[in-house]
mmCIF file of C-alpha atoms in Angstrom:
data_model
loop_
_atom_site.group_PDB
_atom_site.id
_atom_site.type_symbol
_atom_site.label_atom_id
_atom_site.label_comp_id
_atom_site.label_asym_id
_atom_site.label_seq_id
_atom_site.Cartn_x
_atom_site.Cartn_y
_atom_site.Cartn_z
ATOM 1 C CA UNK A 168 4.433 36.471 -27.690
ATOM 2 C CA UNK A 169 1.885 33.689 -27.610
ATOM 3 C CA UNK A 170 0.571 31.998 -24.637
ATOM 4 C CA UNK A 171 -0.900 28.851 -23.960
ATOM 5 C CA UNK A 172 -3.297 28.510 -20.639
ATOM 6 C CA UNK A 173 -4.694 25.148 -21.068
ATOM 7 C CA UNK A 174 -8.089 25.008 -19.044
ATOM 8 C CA UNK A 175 -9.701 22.155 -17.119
ATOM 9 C CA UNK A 176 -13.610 21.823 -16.947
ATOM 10 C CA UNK A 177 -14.391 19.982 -13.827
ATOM 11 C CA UNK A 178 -18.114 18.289 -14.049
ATOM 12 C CA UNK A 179 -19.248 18.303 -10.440
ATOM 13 C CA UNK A 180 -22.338 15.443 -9.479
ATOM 14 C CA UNK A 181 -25.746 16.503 -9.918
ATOM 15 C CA UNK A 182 -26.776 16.879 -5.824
ATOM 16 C CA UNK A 183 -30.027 15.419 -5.080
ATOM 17 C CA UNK A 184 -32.425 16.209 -1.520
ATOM 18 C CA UNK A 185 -31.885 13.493 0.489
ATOM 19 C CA UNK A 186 -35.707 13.098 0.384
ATOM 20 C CA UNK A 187 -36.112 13.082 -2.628
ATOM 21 C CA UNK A 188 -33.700 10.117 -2.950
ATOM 22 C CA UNK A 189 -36.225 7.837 -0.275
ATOM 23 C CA UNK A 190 -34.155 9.242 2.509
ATOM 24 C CA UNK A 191 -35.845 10.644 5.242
ATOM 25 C CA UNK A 192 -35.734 13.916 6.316
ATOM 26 C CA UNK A 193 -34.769 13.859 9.963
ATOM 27 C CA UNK A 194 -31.925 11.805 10.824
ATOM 28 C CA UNK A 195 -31.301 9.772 7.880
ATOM 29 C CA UNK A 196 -28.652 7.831 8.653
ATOM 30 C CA UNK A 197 -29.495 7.058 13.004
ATOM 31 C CA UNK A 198 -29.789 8.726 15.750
ATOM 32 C CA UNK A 199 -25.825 10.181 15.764
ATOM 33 C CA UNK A 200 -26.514 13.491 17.336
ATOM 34 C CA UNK A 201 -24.760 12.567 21.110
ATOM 35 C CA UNK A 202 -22.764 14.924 23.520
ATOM 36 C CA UNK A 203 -19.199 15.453 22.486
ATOM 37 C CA UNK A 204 -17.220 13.819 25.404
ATOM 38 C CA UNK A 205 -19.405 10.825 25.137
ATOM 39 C CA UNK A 206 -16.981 9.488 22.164
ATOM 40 C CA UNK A 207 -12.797 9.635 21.836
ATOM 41 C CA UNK A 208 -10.844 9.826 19.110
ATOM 42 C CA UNK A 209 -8.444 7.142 18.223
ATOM 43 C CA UNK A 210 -6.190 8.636 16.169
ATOM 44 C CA UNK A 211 -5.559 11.762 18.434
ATOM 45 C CA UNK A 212 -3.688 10.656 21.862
ATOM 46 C CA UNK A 213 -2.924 13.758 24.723
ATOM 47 C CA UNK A 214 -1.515 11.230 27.020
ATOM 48 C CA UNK A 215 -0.877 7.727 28.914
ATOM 49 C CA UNK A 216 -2.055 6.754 32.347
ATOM 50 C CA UNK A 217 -2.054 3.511 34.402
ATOM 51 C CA UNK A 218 -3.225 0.243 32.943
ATOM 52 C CA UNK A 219 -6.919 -0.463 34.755
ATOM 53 C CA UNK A 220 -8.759 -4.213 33.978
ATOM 54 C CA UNK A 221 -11.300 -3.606 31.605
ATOM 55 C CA UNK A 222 -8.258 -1.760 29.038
ATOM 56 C CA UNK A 223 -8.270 -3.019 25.477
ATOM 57 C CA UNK A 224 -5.416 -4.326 25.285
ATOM 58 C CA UNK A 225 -4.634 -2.461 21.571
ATOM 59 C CA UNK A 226 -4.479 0.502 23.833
ATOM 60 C CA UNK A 227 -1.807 -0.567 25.997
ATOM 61 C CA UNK A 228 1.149 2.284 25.101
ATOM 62 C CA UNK A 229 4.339 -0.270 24.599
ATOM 63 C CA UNK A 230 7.169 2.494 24.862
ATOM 64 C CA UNK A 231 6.145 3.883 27.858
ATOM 65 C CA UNK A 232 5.327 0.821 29.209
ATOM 66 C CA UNK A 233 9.063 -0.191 28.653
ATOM 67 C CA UNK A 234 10.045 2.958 30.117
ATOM 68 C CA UNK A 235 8.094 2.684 33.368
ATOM 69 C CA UNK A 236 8.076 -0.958 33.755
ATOM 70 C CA UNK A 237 4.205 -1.064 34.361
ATOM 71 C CA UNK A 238 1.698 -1.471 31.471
ATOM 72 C CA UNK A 239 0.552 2.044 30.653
ATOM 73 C CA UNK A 240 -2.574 2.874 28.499
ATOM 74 C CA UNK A 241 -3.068 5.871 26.168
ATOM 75 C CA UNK A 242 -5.904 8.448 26.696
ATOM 76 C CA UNK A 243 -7.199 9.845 23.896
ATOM 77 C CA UNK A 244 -8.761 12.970 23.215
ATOM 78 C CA UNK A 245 -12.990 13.591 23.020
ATOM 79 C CA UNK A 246 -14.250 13.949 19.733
ATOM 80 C CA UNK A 247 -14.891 17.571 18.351
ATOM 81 C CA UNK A 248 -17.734 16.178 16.677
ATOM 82 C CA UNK A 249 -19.877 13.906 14.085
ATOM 83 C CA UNK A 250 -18.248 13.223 10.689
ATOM 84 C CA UNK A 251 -19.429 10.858 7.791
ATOM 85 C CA UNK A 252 -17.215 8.905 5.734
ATOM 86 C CA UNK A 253 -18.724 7.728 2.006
ATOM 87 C CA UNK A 254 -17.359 4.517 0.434
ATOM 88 C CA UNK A 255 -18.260 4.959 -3.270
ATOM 89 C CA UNK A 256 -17.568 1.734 -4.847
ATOM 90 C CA UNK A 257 -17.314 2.069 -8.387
ATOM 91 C CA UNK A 258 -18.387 -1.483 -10.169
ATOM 92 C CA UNK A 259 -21.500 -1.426 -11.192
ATOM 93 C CA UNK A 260 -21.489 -5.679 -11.780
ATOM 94 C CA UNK A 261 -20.515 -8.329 -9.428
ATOM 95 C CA UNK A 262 -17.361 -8.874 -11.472
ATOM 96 C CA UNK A 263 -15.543 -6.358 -13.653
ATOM 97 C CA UNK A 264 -15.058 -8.680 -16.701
ATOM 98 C CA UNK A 265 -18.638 -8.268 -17.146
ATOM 99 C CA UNK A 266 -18.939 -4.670 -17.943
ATOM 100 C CA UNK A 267 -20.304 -1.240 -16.440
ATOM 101 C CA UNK A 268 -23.059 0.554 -17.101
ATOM 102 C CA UNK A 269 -22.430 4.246 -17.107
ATOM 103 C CA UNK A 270 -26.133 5.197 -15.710
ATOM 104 C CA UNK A 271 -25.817 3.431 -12.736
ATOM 105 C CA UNK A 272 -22.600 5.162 -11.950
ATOM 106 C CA UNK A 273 -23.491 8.232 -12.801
ATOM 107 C CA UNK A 274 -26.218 8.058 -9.681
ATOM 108 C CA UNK A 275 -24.357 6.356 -7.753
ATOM 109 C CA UNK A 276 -21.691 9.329 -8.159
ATOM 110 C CA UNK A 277 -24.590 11.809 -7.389
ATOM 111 C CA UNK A 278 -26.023 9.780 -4.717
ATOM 112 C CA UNK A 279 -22.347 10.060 -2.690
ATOM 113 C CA UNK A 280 -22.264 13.572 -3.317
ATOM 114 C CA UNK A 281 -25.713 14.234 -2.322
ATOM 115 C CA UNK A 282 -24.578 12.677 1.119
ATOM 116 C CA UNK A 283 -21.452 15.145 1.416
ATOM 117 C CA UNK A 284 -23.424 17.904 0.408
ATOM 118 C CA UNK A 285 -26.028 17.341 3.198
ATOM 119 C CA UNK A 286 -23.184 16.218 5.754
ATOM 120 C CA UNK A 287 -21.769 19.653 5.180
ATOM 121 C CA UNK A 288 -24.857 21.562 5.897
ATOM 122 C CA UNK A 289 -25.180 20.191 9.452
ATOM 123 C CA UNK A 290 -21.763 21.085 9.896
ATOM 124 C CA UNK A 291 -20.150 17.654 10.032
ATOM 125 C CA UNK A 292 -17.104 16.277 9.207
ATOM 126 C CA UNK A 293 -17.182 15.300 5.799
ATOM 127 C CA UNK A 294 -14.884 12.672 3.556
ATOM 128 C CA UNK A 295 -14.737 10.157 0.422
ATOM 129 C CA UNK A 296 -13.494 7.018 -0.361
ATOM 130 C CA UNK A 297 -13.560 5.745 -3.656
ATOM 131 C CA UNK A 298 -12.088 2.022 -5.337
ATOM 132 C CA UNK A 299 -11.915 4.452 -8.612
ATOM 133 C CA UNK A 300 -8.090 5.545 -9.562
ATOM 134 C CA UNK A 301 -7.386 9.091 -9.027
ATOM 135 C CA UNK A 302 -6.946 10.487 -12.651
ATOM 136 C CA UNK A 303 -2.921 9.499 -14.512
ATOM 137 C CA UNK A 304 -2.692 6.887 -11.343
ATOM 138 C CA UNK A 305 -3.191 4.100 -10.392
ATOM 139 C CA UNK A 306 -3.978 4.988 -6.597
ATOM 140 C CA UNK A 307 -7.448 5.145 -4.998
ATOM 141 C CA UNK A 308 -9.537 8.375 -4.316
ATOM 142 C CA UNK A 309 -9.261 9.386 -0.523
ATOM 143 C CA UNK A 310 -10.761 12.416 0.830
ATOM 144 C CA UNK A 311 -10.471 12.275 4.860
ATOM 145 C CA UNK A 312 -13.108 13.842 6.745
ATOM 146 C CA UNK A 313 -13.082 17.549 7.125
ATOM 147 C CA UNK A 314 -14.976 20.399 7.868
ATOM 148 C CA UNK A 315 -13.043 23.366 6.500
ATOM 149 C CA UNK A 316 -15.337 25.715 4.049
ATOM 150 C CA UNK A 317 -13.841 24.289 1.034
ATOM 151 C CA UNK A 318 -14.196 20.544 2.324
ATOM 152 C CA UNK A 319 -17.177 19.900 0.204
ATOM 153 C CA UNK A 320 -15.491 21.455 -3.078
ATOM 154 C CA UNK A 321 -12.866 18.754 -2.541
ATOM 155 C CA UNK A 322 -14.880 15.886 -2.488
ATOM 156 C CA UNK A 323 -17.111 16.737 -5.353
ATOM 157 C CA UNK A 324 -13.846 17.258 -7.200
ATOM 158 C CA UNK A 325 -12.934 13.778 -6.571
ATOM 159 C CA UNK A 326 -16.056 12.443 -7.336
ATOM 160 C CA UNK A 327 -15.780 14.233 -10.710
ATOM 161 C CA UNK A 328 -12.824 12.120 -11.372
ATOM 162 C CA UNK A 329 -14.517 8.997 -10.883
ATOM 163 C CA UNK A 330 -13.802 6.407 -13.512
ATOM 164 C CA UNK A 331 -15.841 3.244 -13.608
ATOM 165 C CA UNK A 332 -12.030 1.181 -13.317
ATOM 166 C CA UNK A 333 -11.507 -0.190 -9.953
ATOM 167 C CA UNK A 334 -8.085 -0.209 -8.470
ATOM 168 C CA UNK A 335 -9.613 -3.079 -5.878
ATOM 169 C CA UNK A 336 -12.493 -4.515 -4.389
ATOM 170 C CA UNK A 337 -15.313 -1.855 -2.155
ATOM 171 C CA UNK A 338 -14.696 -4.624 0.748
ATOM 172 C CA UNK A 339 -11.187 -4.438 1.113
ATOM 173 C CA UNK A 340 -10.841 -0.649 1.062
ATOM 174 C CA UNK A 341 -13.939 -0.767 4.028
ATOM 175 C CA UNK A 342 -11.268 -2.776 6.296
ATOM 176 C CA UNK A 343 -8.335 -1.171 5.132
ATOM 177 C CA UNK A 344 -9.114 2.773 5.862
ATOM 178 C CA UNK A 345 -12.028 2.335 8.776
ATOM 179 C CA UNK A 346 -9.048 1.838 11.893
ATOM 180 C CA UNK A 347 -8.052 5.528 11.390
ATOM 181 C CA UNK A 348 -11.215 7.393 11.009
ATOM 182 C CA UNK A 349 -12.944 8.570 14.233
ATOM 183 C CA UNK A 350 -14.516 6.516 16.184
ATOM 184 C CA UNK A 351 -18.039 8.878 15.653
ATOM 185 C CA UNK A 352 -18.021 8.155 12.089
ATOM 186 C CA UNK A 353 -20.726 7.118 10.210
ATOM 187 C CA UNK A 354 -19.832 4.879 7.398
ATOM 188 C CA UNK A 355 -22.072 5.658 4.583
ATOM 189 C CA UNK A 356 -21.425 2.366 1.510
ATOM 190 C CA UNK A 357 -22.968 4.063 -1.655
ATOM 191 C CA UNK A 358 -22.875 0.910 -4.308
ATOM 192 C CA UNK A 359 -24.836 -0.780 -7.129
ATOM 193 C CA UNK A 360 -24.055 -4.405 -6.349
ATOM 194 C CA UNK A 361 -24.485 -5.987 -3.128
ATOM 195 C CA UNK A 362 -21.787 -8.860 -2.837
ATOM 196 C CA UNK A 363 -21.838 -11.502 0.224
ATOM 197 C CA UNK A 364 -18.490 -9.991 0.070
ATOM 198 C CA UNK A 365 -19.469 -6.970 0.999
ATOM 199 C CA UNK A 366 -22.390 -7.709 3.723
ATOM 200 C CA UNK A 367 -19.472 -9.942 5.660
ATOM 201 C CA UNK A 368 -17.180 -6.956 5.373
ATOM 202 C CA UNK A 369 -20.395 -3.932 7.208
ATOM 203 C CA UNK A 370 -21.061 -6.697 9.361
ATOM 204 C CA UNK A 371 -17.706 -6.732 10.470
ATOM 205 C CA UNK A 372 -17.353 -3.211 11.165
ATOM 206 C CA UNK A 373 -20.848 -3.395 12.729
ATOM 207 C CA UNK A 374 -19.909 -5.650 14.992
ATOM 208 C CA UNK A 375 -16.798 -3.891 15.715
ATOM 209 C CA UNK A 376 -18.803 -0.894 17.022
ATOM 210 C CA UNK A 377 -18.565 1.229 13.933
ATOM 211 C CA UNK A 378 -22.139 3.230 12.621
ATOM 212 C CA UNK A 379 -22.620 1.978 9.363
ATOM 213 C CA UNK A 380 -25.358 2.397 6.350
ATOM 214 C CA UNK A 381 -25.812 0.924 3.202
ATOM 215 C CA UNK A 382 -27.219 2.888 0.514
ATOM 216 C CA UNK A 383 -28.074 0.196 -2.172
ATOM 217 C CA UNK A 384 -28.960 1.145 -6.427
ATOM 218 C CA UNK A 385 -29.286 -2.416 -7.506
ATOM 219 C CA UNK A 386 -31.845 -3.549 -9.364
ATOM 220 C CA UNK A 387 -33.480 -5.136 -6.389
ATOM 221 C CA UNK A 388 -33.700 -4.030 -2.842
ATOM 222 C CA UNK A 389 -31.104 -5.647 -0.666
ATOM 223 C CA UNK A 390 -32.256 -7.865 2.166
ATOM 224 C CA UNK A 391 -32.951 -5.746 5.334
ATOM 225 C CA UNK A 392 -31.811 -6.379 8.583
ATOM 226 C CA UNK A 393 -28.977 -8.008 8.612
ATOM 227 C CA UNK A 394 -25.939 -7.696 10.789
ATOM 228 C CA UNK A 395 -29.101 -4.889 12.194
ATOM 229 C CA UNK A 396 -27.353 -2.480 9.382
ATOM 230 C CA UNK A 397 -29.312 0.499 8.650
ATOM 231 C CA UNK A 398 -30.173 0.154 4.893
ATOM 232 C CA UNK A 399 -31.980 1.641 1.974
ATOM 233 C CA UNK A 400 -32.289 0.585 -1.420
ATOM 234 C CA UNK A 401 -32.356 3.455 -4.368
ATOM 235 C CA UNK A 402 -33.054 1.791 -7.250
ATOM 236 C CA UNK A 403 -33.364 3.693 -11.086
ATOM 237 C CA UNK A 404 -37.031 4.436 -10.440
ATOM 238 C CA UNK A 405 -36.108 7.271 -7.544
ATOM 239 C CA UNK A 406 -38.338 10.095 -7.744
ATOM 240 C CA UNK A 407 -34.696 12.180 -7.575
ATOM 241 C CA UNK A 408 -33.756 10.655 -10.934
ATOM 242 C CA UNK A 409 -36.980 11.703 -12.848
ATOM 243 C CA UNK A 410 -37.074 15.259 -11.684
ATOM 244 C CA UNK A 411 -34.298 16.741 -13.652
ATOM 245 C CA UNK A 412 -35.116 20.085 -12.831
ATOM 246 C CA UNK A 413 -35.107 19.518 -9.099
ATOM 247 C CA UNK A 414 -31.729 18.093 -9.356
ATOM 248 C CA UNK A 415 -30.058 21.181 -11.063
ATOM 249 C CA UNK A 416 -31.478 23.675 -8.208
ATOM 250 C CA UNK A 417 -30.532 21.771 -5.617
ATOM 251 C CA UNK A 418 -26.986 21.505 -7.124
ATOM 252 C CA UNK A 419 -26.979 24.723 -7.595
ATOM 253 C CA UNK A 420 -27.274 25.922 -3.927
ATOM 254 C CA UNK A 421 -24.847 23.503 -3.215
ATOM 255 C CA UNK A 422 -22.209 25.063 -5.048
ATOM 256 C CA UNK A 423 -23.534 28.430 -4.033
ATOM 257 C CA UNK A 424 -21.654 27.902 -0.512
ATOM 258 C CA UNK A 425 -18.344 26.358 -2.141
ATOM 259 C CA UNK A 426 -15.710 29.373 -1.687
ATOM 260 C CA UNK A 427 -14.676 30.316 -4.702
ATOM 261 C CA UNK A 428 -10.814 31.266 -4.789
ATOM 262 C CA UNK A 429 -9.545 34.873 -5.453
ATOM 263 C CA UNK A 430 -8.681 35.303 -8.740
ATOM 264 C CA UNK A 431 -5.277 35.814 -9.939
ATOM 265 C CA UNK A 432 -3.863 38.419 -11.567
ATOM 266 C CA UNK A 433 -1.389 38.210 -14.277
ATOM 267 C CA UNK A 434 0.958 41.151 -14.968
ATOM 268 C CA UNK A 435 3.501 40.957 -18.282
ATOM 269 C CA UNK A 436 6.013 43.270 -18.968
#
């Protein structure tokens, strides 16, 4: 008998220190270290109480509210901790008739997974979100924060799958997935153009309370404090991206503390 066991050679990033990449070394994206209780989490609700003025009023819990006859409010739980979410966007040019170029997207791909892999060492929640189709579909790539060993595997899968076609614009997706990650979150925007479209759309979520950092590769450094974002620009001449060597050791280590699965074995009879 002959048997055919097709293999699949997954290219993780090249991960970069954060340093090295104009980042600094101690707190890099804010101050975000606060107690736990100080936050909630809006997507995880242990109960309703009575409506008090000062309530937003999206927190006002409608069914029980029927059921009671007096507006009740829901209570959510405290956060178990900091997580970061990174928004790759994957055009490289204002608009996508004009082209890519594959250089820029390859460090911008390195760049986001440079992030996870330094999110995962201080033990945070970790997740990706990419306008890039997850491979034979049309959907995008969506990683939700995590911090299970194998979290950081996962997301450097997916960013191994990036494509430089967009299944939509880096703004939209910002607005569409931010309402159900935790309310701690950091949202990290890893991207090589800089649209008004896209400064409207972190001011937005800046204004809405949201943490949020733009890490900027275009040619020229984006303007800095606007909307008072946090921003840094990480253009081709990087120190990261001229020390190859560097690069490979620190990837290395990263996928040093990936778990690797069991292997299987295969009995015939």
């Amino acid at each position: 008998r002959e048997y055919a066991y097709p293999d699949t050679l997954v290219v993780f990033p090249q991960i970069y220190p954060l340093e090295e990449l104009g980042l600094p070394a101690k707190e890099p994206f804010g101050a975000i270290r606060v107690r736990r209780s100080l936050f909630t989490d809006p997507i995880k609700t242990q109960g309703i109480r009575d409506y008090q003025p000062g309530d937003r009023f999206r927190d006002v819990h409608w069914k029980a509210t029927a059921v009671r006859g007096a507006l009740q409010t829901k209570v959510y739980e405290p956060s178990t901790g900091m997580s970061i979410a990174i928004f790759l966007n994957v055009a490289t040019m204002p608009q996508h008739w004009m082209g890519f170029h594959p250089d820029v997207l390859e460090r911008a791909v390195s760049v986001a997974g440079s992030i996870a892999n330094y999110g995962s060492q201080q033990n945070w929640g970790v997740g990706l979100y990419a306008n890039g189709s997850v491979p034979n579909s049309d959907q995008p790539i969506r990683v939700p924060p995590g911090r299970a060993p194998e979290q950081l595997g996962h997301v450097l899968e997916a960013l191994a799958a990036v494509t430089e076609f967009a299944t939509g614009s880096i703004e939209r997706m910002l607005l569409r997935e931010s309402p159900a990650l935790p309310w701690v979150s950091t949202i990290v925007l890893v991207t090589a153009v800089v649209t008004e479209e896209i400064m409207v759309s972190l001011i937005r979520l800046k204004q809405a309370g949201r943490r949020v950092v733009l890490l900027s590769l275009a040619k020229d450094a984006p303007p800095k404090g606007v909307g008072n974002i946090l921003t840094y620009h990480i253009p081709a001449s990087t120190p990261a991206f001229q020390k190859e060597v560097h690069g490979r050791t620190a990837t290395e280590a990263a996928l040093s503390n990936i778990p690797t699965p069991e292997p299987v074995k295969i009995e015939f009879e």
